[in-house]
Tab-separated table of C-alpha atoms and ligand atoms in Angstrom:
chain	number	residue	atom	x	y	z
F	270	MET	CA	39.224	-48.374	15.700
F	271	PHE	CA	42.606	-48.731	17.239
F	272	SER	CA	43.317	-51.165	20.010
F	273	ILE	CA	44.777	-49.481	23.018
F	274	ALA	CA	46.578	-51.032	25.959
F	275	LEU	CA	46.885	-49.821	29.520
F	276	ARG	CA	50.491	-48.898	30.176
F	277	SER	CA	50.419	-49.995	33.800
F	278	SER	CA	49.146	-53.474	33.193
F	279	GLY	CA	51.601	-56.265	32.536
F	280	ARG	CA	49.159	-58.016	30.264
F	281	ARG	CA	47.544	-56.234	27.396
F	282	CYS	CA	44.028	-55.118	28.064
F	283	ARG	CA	42.462	-54.100	24.812
F	284	LEU	CA	39.915	-51.302	24.581
F	285	THR	CA	38.628	-49.652	21.480
F	286	GLY	CA	38.936	-45.980	20.797
F	287	SER	CA	39.535	-43.360	18.206
F	288	PRO	CA	42.969	-43.573	16.535
F	289	VAL	CA	43.889	-40.415	18.418
F	290	PRO	CA	43.858	-41.062	22.172
F	291	ALA	CA	41.333	-38.746	23.782
F	292	ALA	CA	42.685	-35.890	25.925
F	293	GLY	CA	43.400	-37.068	29.463
F	294	LEU	CA	44.044	-40.628	28.405
F	295	ASP	CA	47.752	-40.216	28.805
F	296	ALA	CA	48.069	-43.501	30.658
F	297	VAL	CA	47.053	-45.169	27.448
F	298	TYR	CA	49.171	-45.829	24.395
F	299	LEU	CA	48.499	-47.301	21.035
F	300	VAL	CA	49.659	-50.799	20.237
F	301	PRO	CA	49.693	-52.353	16.805
F	302	HIS	CA	46.344	-53.762	15.896
F	303	PRO	CA	46.269	-57.551	16.464
F	304	ALA	CA	45.895	-58.103	12.738
F	305	SER	CA	49.057	-56.130	11.956
F	306	ARG	CA	52.216	-57.933	10.937
F	307	GLN	CA	54.141	-56.187	13.728
F	308	CYS	CA	51.766	-57.549	16.345
F	309	ARG	CA	51.600	-61.058	14.940
F	310	ARG	CA	55.400	-61.251	15.095
F	311	ALA	CA	55.398	-60.125	18.713
F	312	SER	CA	52.855	-62.605	19.989
F	313	ASN	CA	52.205	-66.279	19.484
F	314	THR	CA	48.488	-66.086	20.047
F	315	ALA	CA	46.495	-67.179	17.025
F	316	TRP	CA	44.621	-64.415	15.229
F	317	ARG	CA	40.963	-64.267	16.123
F	318	PRO	CA	38.255	-61.725	15.385
F	319	VAL	CA	38.256	-59.117	18.140
F	320	SER	CA	35.983	-56.450	16.791
F	321	VAL	CA	33.189	-55.809	14.348
F	322	LEU	CA	35.777	-54.365	12.014
F	323	ASP	CA	37.779	-57.590	12.034
F	324	GLU	CA	34.717	-59.494	10.931
F	325	TRP	CA	34.215	-57.198	7.960
F	326	VAL	CA	37.906	-57.103	7.084
F	327	ALA	CA	37.812	-60.896	6.899
F	328	ARG	CA	35.305	-60.666	4.020
F	329	GLU	CA	36.564	-60.351	0.451
F	330	ALA	CA	35.360	-57.558	-1.818
F	331	ARG	CA	33.402	-58.821	-4.843
F	332	PRO	CA	34.723	-56.932	-7.868
F	333	ILE	CA	32.533	-56.217	-10.882
F	334	SER	CA	33.214	-55.337	-14.539
F	335	LEU	CA	31.656	-52.652	-16.730
F	336	ARG	CA	30.092	-55.428	-18.783
F	337	GLN	CA	28.451	-56.993	-15.715
F	338	LEU	CA	27.079	-53.616	-14.709
F	339	MET	CA	25.713	-53.119	-18.230
F	340	VAL	CA	24.155	-56.571	-18.514
F	341	PHE	CA	22.637	-56.243	-15.074
F	342	GLY	CA	21.185	-52.791	-15.695
F	343	ARG	CA	20.022	-53.516	-19.234
F	344	SER	CA	16.769	-55.217	-18.290
F	345	LEU	CA	15.934	-53.651	-15.001
F	346	THR	CA	13.204	-55.148	-12.844
F	347	GLU	CA	12.170	-54.507	-9.265
F	348	SER	CA	13.906	-57.667	-8.090
F	349	ARG	CA	17.124	-56.695	-9.900
F	350	LEU	CA	17.004	-53.251	-8.340
F	351	ILE	CA	16.587	-54.832	-4.905
F	352	SER	CA	19.546	-57.188	-5.572
F	353	SER	CA	21.631	-54.200	-6.630
F	354	ALA	CA	20.618	-52.427	-3.403
F	355	ASN	CA	21.715	-55.368	-1.277
F	356	TYR	CA	24.982	-55.717	-3.171
F	357	VAL	CA	25.791	-52.066	-2.439
F	358	ARG	CA	24.548	-52.337	1.164
F	359	THR	CA	26.924	-55.197	1.962
F	360	GLU	CA	29.778	-54.315	-0.385
F	361	LEU	CA	30.336	-50.742	0.832
F	362	PRO	CA	31.128	-51.716	4.449
F	363	VAL	CA	33.456	-54.512	3.271
F	364	ARG	CA	35.410	-52.137	1.032
F	365	ILE	CA	35.503	-49.402	3.678
F	366	ALA	CA	36.576	-51.886	6.381
F	367	HIS	CA	39.677	-52.868	4.374
F	368	ARG	CA	40.719	-49.263	4.071
F	369	LEU	CA	40.086	-48.577	7.769
F	370	ARG	CA	42.447	-51.445	8.522
F	371	ASP	CA	45.064	-49.932	6.162
F	372	MET	CA	44.771	-46.636	8.013
F	373	GLN	CA	45.141	-48.327	11.390
F	374	GLN	CA	48.420	-49.773	10.187
F	375	LEU	CA	49.900	-46.401	9.246
F	376	PRO	CA	52.535	-45.040	11.632
F	377	TYR	CA	51.000	-43.223	14.574
F	378	VAL	CA	52.312	-39.800	13.464
F	379	VAL	CA	50.617	-40.227	10.105
F	380	VAL	CA	47.224	-41.434	11.286
F	381	THR	CA	47.111	-38.665	13.884
F	382	ASN	CA	47.645	-36.003	11.228
F	383	PRO	CA	44.411	-33.966	11.477
F	384	HIS	CA	43.475	-34.403	7.801
F	385	ILE	CA	44.133	-38.137	7.736
F	386	ASN	CA	42.331	-38.487	11.048
F	387	ASP	CA	39.295	-36.654	9.616
F	388	VAL	CA	39.231	-39.126	6.727
F	389	TYR	CA	39.490	-42.028	9.178
F	390	ASN	CA	36.501	-40.702	11.124
F	391	LEU	CA	34.464	-40.150	7.965
F	392	TYR	CA	35.158	-43.716	6.907
F	393	TYR	CA	34.496	-45.163	10.327
F	394	ASN	CA	31.110	-43.438	10.513
F	395	ALA	CA	30.191	-44.581	6.994
F	396	PHE	CA	31.275	-48.138	7.820
F	397	ASP	CA	29.227	-48.129	10.992
F	398	CYS	CA	26.199	-46.718	9.213
F	399	PHE	CA	26.222	-49.177	6.265
F	400	ARG	CA	27.025	-52.276	8.284
F	401	LYS	CA	23.959	-51.731	10.470
F	402	LEU	CA	21.502	-51.442	7.578
F	403	LYS	CA	18.891	-54.191	7.368
F	404	GLU	CA	18.302	-56.173	4.213
F	405	VAL	CA	16.509	-54.182	1.503
F	406	LYS	CA	13.230	-55.942	0.698
F	407	THR	CA	10.971	-53.271	-0.763
F	408	LEU	CA	11.215	-50.220	-2.978
F	409	GLU	CA	10.625	-48.056	0.102
F	410	ASP	CA	13.632	-49.681	1.808
F	411	ASN	CA	15.572	-48.933	-1.343
F	412	ASP	CA	14.540	-45.275	-1.256
F	413	ARG	CA	15.860	-45.036	2.299
F	414	LEU	CA	19.119	-46.671	1.256
F	415	CYS	CA	19.457	-44.225	-1.648
F	416	ASP	CA	19.063	-41.282	0.729
F	417	ILE	CA	21.863	-42.642	2.911
F	418	ILE	CA	24.087	-43.301	-0.100
F	419	ALA	CA	23.500	-39.768	-1.429
F	420	GLN	CA	24.342	-38.249	1.966
F	421	ASN	CA	27.554	-40.240	2.159
F	422	LEU	CA	28.556	-39.350	-1.389
F	423	LYS	CA	28.194	-35.709	-0.445
F	424	GLY	CA	29.832	-36.052	2.964
F	425	HIS	CA	32.884	-37.690	1.377
F	426	LEU	CA	33.579	-34.926	-1.133
F	427	THR	CA	36.238	-33.563	1.185
F	428	VAL	CA	38.193	-36.836	1.198
F	429	ILE	CA	40.501	-36.054	-1.730
F	430	PRO	CA	41.640	-32.594	-0.563
F	431	LYS	CA	42.027	-33.904	2.987
F	432	LEU	CA	44.116	-36.841	1.825
F	433	ALA	CA	46.157	-34.571	-0.437
F	434	MET	CA	46.928	-32.202	2.432
F	435	GLY	CA	47.576	-34.997	4.898
F	436	ILE	CA	49.933	-36.808	2.572
F	437	LEU	CA	51.915	-33.664	1.733
F	438	GLU	CA	52.229	-32.836	5.431
F	439	CYS	CA	53.344	-36.380	6.245
F	440	GLY	CA	55.904	-36.449	3.437
F	441	GLY	CA	58.988	-36.965	5.623
F	442	LEU	CA	57.338	-39.245	8.184
F	443	MET	CA	57.019	-42.436	6.210
F	444	ASP	CA	58.759	-44.276	3.392
F	445	PRO	CA	57.551	-42.387	0.280
F	446	LYS	CA	56.893	-45.702	-1.502
F	447	ASP	CA	54.616	-46.888	1.309
F	448	LEU	CA	52.858	-43.534	1.364
F	449	ASP	CA	52.192	-43.638	-2.378
F	450	ASN	CA	51.082	-47.223	-2.131
F	451	PHE	CA	48.637	-46.270	0.603
F	452	MET	CA	47.305	-43.384	-1.502
F	453	ASN	CA	46.944	-45.557	-4.610
F	454	THR	CA	44.959	-48.142	-2.692
F	455	ILE	CA	42.736	-45.729	-0.814
F	456	LEU	CA	41.936	-43.694	-3.936
F	457	ARG	CA	41.249	-46.726	-6.069
F	458	SER	CA	38.991	-48.116	-3.406
F	459	ARG	CA	37.202	-44.779	-3.152
F	460	ILE	CA	36.599	-44.755	-6.915
F	461	SER	CA	35.231	-48.282	-6.651
F	462	ARG	CA	32.809	-47.397	-3.866
F	463	ARG	CA	31.587	-44.309	-5.643
F	464	VAL	CA	31.086	-46.325	-8.844
F	465	ILE	CA	28.871	-48.953	-7.219
F	466	ALA	CA	27.036	-46.339	-5.137
F	467	GLU	CA	26.417	-43.981	-8.072
F	468	GLN	CA	25.474	-46.835	-10.377
F	469	HIS	CA	22.814	-47.906	-7.920
F	470	LEU	CA	21.469	-44.347	-7.587
F	471	SER	CA	21.317	-44.095	-11.390
F	472	LEU	CA	19.501	-47.414	-11.752
F	473	THR	CA	16.996	-46.291	-9.123
F	474	GLU	CA	16.525	-43.012	-10.962
F	475	THR	CA	15.885	-44.915	-14.203
F	476	PHE	CA	13.486	-47.281	-12.475
F	477	ASN	CA	11.555	-44.386	-10.920
F	478	SER	CA	11.352	-42.442	-14.191
F	479	PRO	CA	7.770	-42.130	-15.523
F	480	TYR	CA	9.035	-43.289	-18.955
F	481	PHE	CA	10.467	-46.536	-17.654
F	482	SER	CA	8.674	-49.844	-18.083
F	483	PRO	CA	10.133	-52.621	-15.897
F	484	GLY	CA	11.830	-55.438	-17.786
F	485	ALA	CA	12.133	-53.364	-20.986
F	486	LYS	CA	15.572	-53.626	-22.507
F	487	LEU	CA	17.535	-50.389	-22.226
F	488	SER	CA	19.829	-51.189	-25.142
F	489	GLU	CA	18.705	-48.142	-27.158
F	490	SER	CA	19.862	-45.802	-24.428
F	491	ASP	CA	23.399	-44.350	-24.530
F	492	PHE	CA	23.810	-44.851	-20.816
F	493	ILE	CA	23.120	-47.778	-18.529
F	494	GLY	CA	23.254	-46.092	-15.173
F	495	GLU	CA	26.568	-44.251	-15.155
F	496	ILE	CA	28.089	-46.283	-17.974
F	497	PHE	CA	28.293	-44.704	-21.385
F	498	ILE	CA	27.934	-47.719	-23.663
F	499	LYS	CA	29.565	-46.216	-26.732
F	500	CYS	CA	32.086	-43.714	-25.558
F	501	SER	CA	33.664	-42.230	-28.718
F	502	ALA	CA	37.412	-41.671	-28.313
F	503	LYS	CA	37.395	-38.762	-30.768
F	504	GLU	CA	34.455	-37.039	-29.071
F	505	VAL	CA	36.105	-37.368	-25.664
F	506	ILE	CA	39.250	-35.717	-26.988
F	507	ASP	CA	37.300	-32.966	-28.736
F	508	ARG	CA	35.342	-32.122	-25.603
F	509	CYS	CA	38.449	-32.150	-23.398
F	510	ALA	CA	40.408	-30.126	-25.986
F	511	LYS	CA	37.701	-27.468	-25.986
F	512	ALA	CA	37.650	-27.250	-22.181
F	513	VAL	CA	41.454	-27.187	-21.892
F	514	THR	CA	41.778	-24.519	-24.610
F	515	ALA	CA	39.195	-22.339	-22.855
F	516	LEU	CA	41.071	-22.815	-19.590
F	517	ALA	CA	44.392	-21.841	-21.211
F	518	ARG	CA	42.813	-18.701	-22.699
F	519	SER	CA	41.321	-17.694	-19.370
F	520	THR	CA	44.708	-18.108	-17.682
F	521	ASN	CA	46.910	-16.568	-20.365
F	522	GLY	CA	44.546	-13.983	-21.862
F	523	PRO	CA	42.235	-14.209	-24.904
F	524	ASP	CA	45.054	-13.412	-27.385
F	525	ALA	CA	47.466	-15.992	-25.968
F	526	ALA	CA	49.073	-18.370	-28.435
F	527	VAL	CA	47.426	-21.647	-27.446
F	528	PRO	CA	48.496	-24.770	-29.362
F	529	ASP	CA	46.018	-26.514	-31.657
F	530	ILE	CA	45.077	-30.068	-30.771
F	531	HIS	CA	45.043	-32.427	-33.757
F	532	VAL	CA	43.403	-35.836	-33.612
F	533	VAL	CA	44.442	-38.604	-36.012
F	534	GLY	CA	44.155	-42.402	-36.247
F	535	HIS	CA	41.098	-44.570	-35.667
F	536	LEU	CA	38.551	-41.810	-35.331
F	537	ASP	CA	35.612	-44.217	-35.033
F	538	ALA	CA	36.979	-46.072	-31.988
F	539	SER	CA	34.512	-46.469	-29.142
F	540	PHE	CA	34.317	-48.401	-25.874
F	541	PRO	CA	32.073	-48.656	-22.822
F	542	TYR	CA	33.286	-46.440	-20.001
F	543	ILE	CA	32.326	-44.048	-17.258
F	544	LEU	CA	32.517	-40.707	-18.975
F	545	SER	CA	33.753	-38.714	-15.998
F	546	HIS	CA	36.669	-41.162	-15.549
F	547	ILE	CA	37.961	-40.931	-19.125
F	548	GLU	CA	37.415	-37.173	-19.252
F	549	TYR	CA	39.321	-36.707	-16.027
F	550	ILE	CA	42.338	-38.564	-17.442
F	551	VAL	CA	42.334	-37.075	-20.946
F	552	GLY	CA	41.592	-33.598	-19.542
F	553	GLU	CA	44.587	-33.763	-17.189
F	554	LEU	CA	46.935	-35.047	-19.893
F	555	LEU	CA	45.888	-32.390	-22.397
F	556	ARG	CA	46.097	-29.682	-19.759
F	557	ASN	CA	49.676	-30.667	-18.920
F	558	SER	CA	50.623	-30.685	-22.599
F	559	VAL	CA	48.964	-27.363	-23.420
F	560	GLU	CA	50.563	-25.654	-20.412
F	561	ALA	CA	54.012	-27.032	-21.231
F	562	VAL	CA	53.793	-25.891	-24.869
F	563	ILE	CA	52.564	-22.401	-23.935
F	564	GLU	CA	55.279	-21.982	-21.313
F	565	ARG	CA	58.015	-23.059	-23.696
F	566	HIS	CA	56.683	-20.989	-26.571
F	567	GLN	CA	56.527	-17.857	-24.402
F	568	LYS	CA	60.184	-18.342	-23.459
F	569	THR	CA	61.328	-18.569	-27.078
F	570	ASN	CA	59.555	-15.337	-28.185
F	571	ASP	CA	58.934	-17.083	-31.513
F	572	PRO	CA	56.324	-15.152	-33.593
F	573	ALA	CA	55.224	-18.447	-35.254
F	574	PRO	CA	52.266	-20.278	-33.668
F	575	PRO	CA	53.167	-22.853	-31.008
F	576	PRO	CA	53.609	-26.435	-32.234
F	577	PRO	CA	50.338	-28.404	-32.152
F	578	ILE	CA	49.587	-31.268	-29.811
F	579	GLU	CA	49.035	-34.519	-31.712
F	580	VAL	CA	46.609	-37.065	-30.343
F	581	THR	CA	46.655	-40.485	-32.004
F	582	ILE	CA	43.836	-42.958	-31.388
F	583	CYS	CA	44.631	-46.608	-31.991
F	584	GLU	CA	41.891	-49.209	-31.792
F	585	ALA	CA	43.400	-52.648	-31.197
F	586	GLN	CA	41.593	-55.925	-30.577
F	587	GLU	CA	41.277	-55.539	-26.839
F	588	HIS	CA	42.303	-51.956	-26.221
F	589	VAL	CA	41.879	-48.407	-27.323
F	590	ILE	CA	45.160	-46.526	-26.990
F	591	PHE	CA	45.523	-42.762	-26.875
F	592	ARG	CA	48.946	-41.241	-27.542
F	593	ILE	CA	49.193	-37.566	-26.655
F	594	SER	CA	52.382	-35.997	-28.013
F	595	ASP	CA	53.498	-32.484	-27.257
F	596	ARG	CA	56.550	-30.398	-27.966
F	597	GLY	CA	56.587	-28.611	-24.635
F	598	GLY	CA	60.248	-29.350	-23.853
F	599	GLY	CA	59.814	-32.530	-21.801
F	600	ILE	CA	59.677	-32.996	-18.062
F	601	PRO	CA	62.470	-31.376	-16.023
F	602	ARG	CA	64.926	-34.071	-14.968
F	603	GLU	CA	64.555	-33.291	-11.256
F	604	GLU	CA	60.757	-33.837	-11.429
F	605	LEU	CA	60.950	-37.251	-13.088
F	606	PRO	CA	61.354	-39.344	-9.902
F	607	TYR	CA	58.240	-37.732	-8.365
F	608	LEU	CA	55.967	-37.766	-11.392
F	609	TRP	CA	53.672	-40.476	-10.046
F	610	SER	CA	54.142	-39.640	-6.411
F	611	PHE	CA	51.402	-38.135	-4.272
F	612	SER	CA	53.855	-36.875	-1.685
F	613	LYS	CA	56.004	-35.163	-4.351
F	614	GLY	CA	59.365	-35.315	-2.561
F	615	PRO	CA	61.163	-31.982	-2.394
F	616	GLN	CA	58.405	-30.244	-4.363
F	617	SER	CA	55.839	-30.890	-1.669
F	618	GLN	CA	56.116	-27.374	-0.181
F	619	LYS	CA	54.997	-25.862	-3.496
F	620	GLN	CA	51.952	-28.143	-3.565
F	621	LEU	CA	51.194	-27.395	0.090
F	622	ASP	CA	51.134	-23.664	-0.652
F	623	ASN	CA	48.700	-24.353	-3.472
F	624	LEU	CA	46.479	-26.523	-1.344
F	625	GLY	CA	45.948	-23.628	1.032
F	626	GLN	CA	43.850	-22.048	-1.716
F	627	VAL	CA	41.429	-24.935	-2.021
F	628	PRO	CA	39.116	-25.511	0.856
F	629	ARG	CA	37.286	-28.177	-1.106
F	630	MET	CA	37.981	-29.964	-4.331
F	631	ALA	CA	35.814	-32.514	-6.048
F	632	ALA	CA	37.829	-34.836	-8.261
F	633	THR	CA	35.278	-35.088	-11.043
F	634	MET	CA	32.114	-33.444	-12.248
F	635	GLN	CA	30.237	-36.508	-11.083
F	636	GLU	CA	31.253	-35.500	-7.587
F	637	LEU	CA	30.299	-31.857	-8.124
F	638	HIS	CA	26.936	-33.045	-9.370
F	639	VAL	CA	26.299	-34.814	-6.106
F	640	GLU	CA	27.626	-31.832	-4.204
F	641	ASP	CA	25.287	-29.404	-5.932
F	642	GLU	CA	22.127	-31.421	-5.746
F	643	LEU	CA	22.219	-33.620	-2.743
F	644	GLY	CA	19.723	-36.232	-1.954
F	645	ARG	CA	16.600	-37.509	-3.577
F	646	ALA	CA	16.364	-34.447	-5.794
F	647	ASP	CA	19.661	-35.604	-7.224
F	648	LEU	CA	18.077	-38.819	-8.412
F	649	LYS	CA	15.755	-36.900	-10.669
F	650	THR	CA	18.354	-34.862	-12.528
F	651	PRO	CA	19.745	-35.931	-15.921
F	652	THR	CA	22.468	-38.531	-15.682
F	653	TYR	CA	24.948	-37.099	-18.164
F	654	HIS	CA	27.950	-36.809	-15.907
F	655	SER	CA	31.100	-35.227	-17.156
F	656	SER	CA	34.286	-34.192	-15.375
F	657	LEU	CA	35.042	-31.222	-17.575
F	658	SER	CA	33.630	-28.446	-15.480
F	659	SER	CA	35.758	-29.652	-12.582
F	660	LEU	CA	38.703	-28.914	-14.863
F	661	THR	CA	37.418	-25.484	-15.833
F	662	SER	CA	36.064	-24.476	-12.431
F	663	ARG	CA	39.353	-25.149	-10.659
F	664	PRO	CA	41.547	-22.044	-10.248
F	665	PRO	CA	43.508	-22.186	-13.502
F	666	ASN	CA	47.013	-21.940	-12.075
F	667	LEU	CA	46.430	-24.436	-9.311
F	668	ARG	CA	48.910	-27.299	-9.270
F	669	LEU	CA	48.020	-29.837	-6.638
F	670	GLY	CA	50.398	-32.505	-7.843
F	671	MET	CA	47.499	-34.967	-7.875
F	672	GLY	CA	46.555	-34.827	-11.567
F	673	LEU	CA	48.977	-37.371	-12.976
F	674	PRO	CA	48.999	-39.935	-10.161
F	675	LEU	CA	45.222	-39.728	-9.815
F	676	SER	CA	44.823	-40.122	-13.609
F	677	ARG	CA	46.842	-43.307	-13.388
F	678	VAL	CA	44.663	-44.576	-10.537
F	679	TYR	CA	41.596	-43.952	-12.721
F	680	ALA	CA	43.206	-45.664	-15.753
F	681	GLU	CA	44.283	-48.716	-13.781
F	682	TYR	CA	40.978	-49.077	-11.984
F	683	TRP	CA	39.320	-50.431	-15.150
F	684	ALA	CA	42.434	-52.487	-15.990
F	685	GLY	CA	43.987	-49.872	-18.255
F	686	SER	CA	47.356	-48.164	-17.982
F	687	LEU	CA	48.982	-44.766	-18.200
F	688	ASN	CA	52.639	-44.127	-19.009
F	689	LEU	CA	54.702	-41.103	-19.977
F	690	HIS	CA	57.873	-40.889	-22.033
F	691	SER	CA	59.722	-37.647	-21.696
F	692	LEU	CA	62.109	-36.636	-24.467
F	693	GLU	CA	64.411	-34.232	-22.704
F	694	GLY	CA	64.407	-30.785	-24.271
F	695	TYR	CA	61.769	-31.779	-26.831
F	696	GLY	CA	58.428	-32.944	-25.444
F	697	VAL	CA	56.347	-35.685	-23.862
F	698	ASP	CA	54.450	-38.683	-25.208
F	699	ALA	CA	51.676	-39.898	-22.916
F	700	PHE	CA	50.204	-43.360	-23.559
F	701	LEU	CA	46.785	-44.142	-22.172
F	702	GLN	CA	45.462	-47.663	-22.704
F	703	ILE	CA	41.785	-48.456	-22.100
F	704	SER	CA	40.157	-51.872	-22.165
F	705	ARG	CA	37.885	-51.819	-25.254
F	706	LEU	CA	35.478	-54.567	-24.255
F	707	GLY	CA	34.660	-53.566	-20.702
F	708	ASN	CA	35.070	-57.206	-19.654
F	709	LYS	CA	37.858	-56.644	-17.144
F	710	ASN	CA	37.026	-56.559	-13.468
F	711	GLU	CA	37.672	-53.385	-11.522
F	712	GLN	CA	41.210	-53.569	-10.125
F	713	LEU	CA	41.099	-53.212	-6.384
F	714	ALA	CA	44.655	-54.438	-5.757
F	715	THR	CA	47.424	-52.007	-4.945
F	716	ARG	CA	50.114	-50.980	-7.422
F	717	ALA	CA	52.728	-52.691	-5.289
F	718	SER	CA	50.904	-56.026	-5.440
F	719	MET	CA	50.404	-55.600	-9.193
F	720	ASP	CA	54.109	-54.867	-9.697
F	721	ALA	CA	55.110	-57.889	-7.603
B	1079	COI	C1	33.932	-41.990	-0.640
B	1079	COI	O1	33.579	-41.125	-1.417
B	1079	COI	O2	35.061	-41.959	-0.120
B	1079	COI	C2	33.027	-43.093	-0.286
B	1079	COI	O3	33.464	-44.018	0.312
B	1079	COI	C3	31.591	-42.979	-0.699
B	1079	COI	C4	30.717	-44.095	-0.190
B	1079	COI	C5	30.621	-44.157	1.303
B	1079	COI	C6	29.354	-43.977	-0.803
């Protein structure tokens, strides 16, 4: 929570309170938190922990890799499940605490935006709930933890639309670079928390399954928890292509000229990944390409079919690379500077109008899955999580401006990358690089610190 100081007192008397001063507290104003750079410059007092939050912020997050998650979940025993529970129990409040501190350091006008403030409160409550949990020692303790995790996963489904609205509304109030940096960090951290939380729920589900025998190796299974061990690049593209084509037909009519999607290259390439993450990225890229080609083709009135979209898969030693090439005319010059921006510069009003139509938006099917079947019942449903119905269930013409930047956050989270090259007047080449071995740690750092 924010530190607040009494205006009348010469010395600062710190109290804790919500980031928005409560009504009637007009004698009180916000001061920078003692850990903020601004405050450290202004005072010579050495930094010392002043709140529970400070203590948690002082702890480092412990990043994991897909490979670690696979090795850990491969021979599941009760004691491993309990260790996983305690990792999640202590790791979630650390990761949330860092983001609460980021939010406290936003300018006052931004953190008091109602949507951003709602997110702050959601995170503060989750932090407070997880930090107070006692060590998990038994399977019954673990069941209780899983209930709390499932409730939080559901309760936080509104975070992305709230952040999207807040950030568009705060567009002019903060340096756009800082705003995008904040969004990149908060979204990446959110992905990371949902990964460790969902992985633990999946492991518990596996452990509780009547077919499971503790200690048995799970190597025959396609999934270890949420991780798809052999994610086929070609199959991912085929599934996304089907969903995107269906979406284009539903938007443009069944007889619309929708471009074919051709896949060439290393068709046998596979890698361990979280299916909903890769499908979110590839689905967004294909959707952009298909829409651009249809739009351009309609303008030309050409009776010939629209030019196909070419997807090339390249399996290198350490990476699988997807190149998605379209002939949709390229990205308009004026949109280029805001391609990766969440606040979208001058186009933000258009996105704001669109956001009015979406009371709630889950980013991936994994999230919808939790939304539909909250709680313990959720642990008993099949674990095949895909993001595709989030693509098809979204109103087809809805442009939130989040697709590309959020796809890049997903790609970078597992140490991959996403870049676009626009050939003006011709088309776009999108390059998505995925780590093939799954041995890279999740990337919790911000884009700015990676660029530095
Ligand atoms: C989120 O979805 O934003 C979360 O932090 C979820 C976590 C509390 C389980």
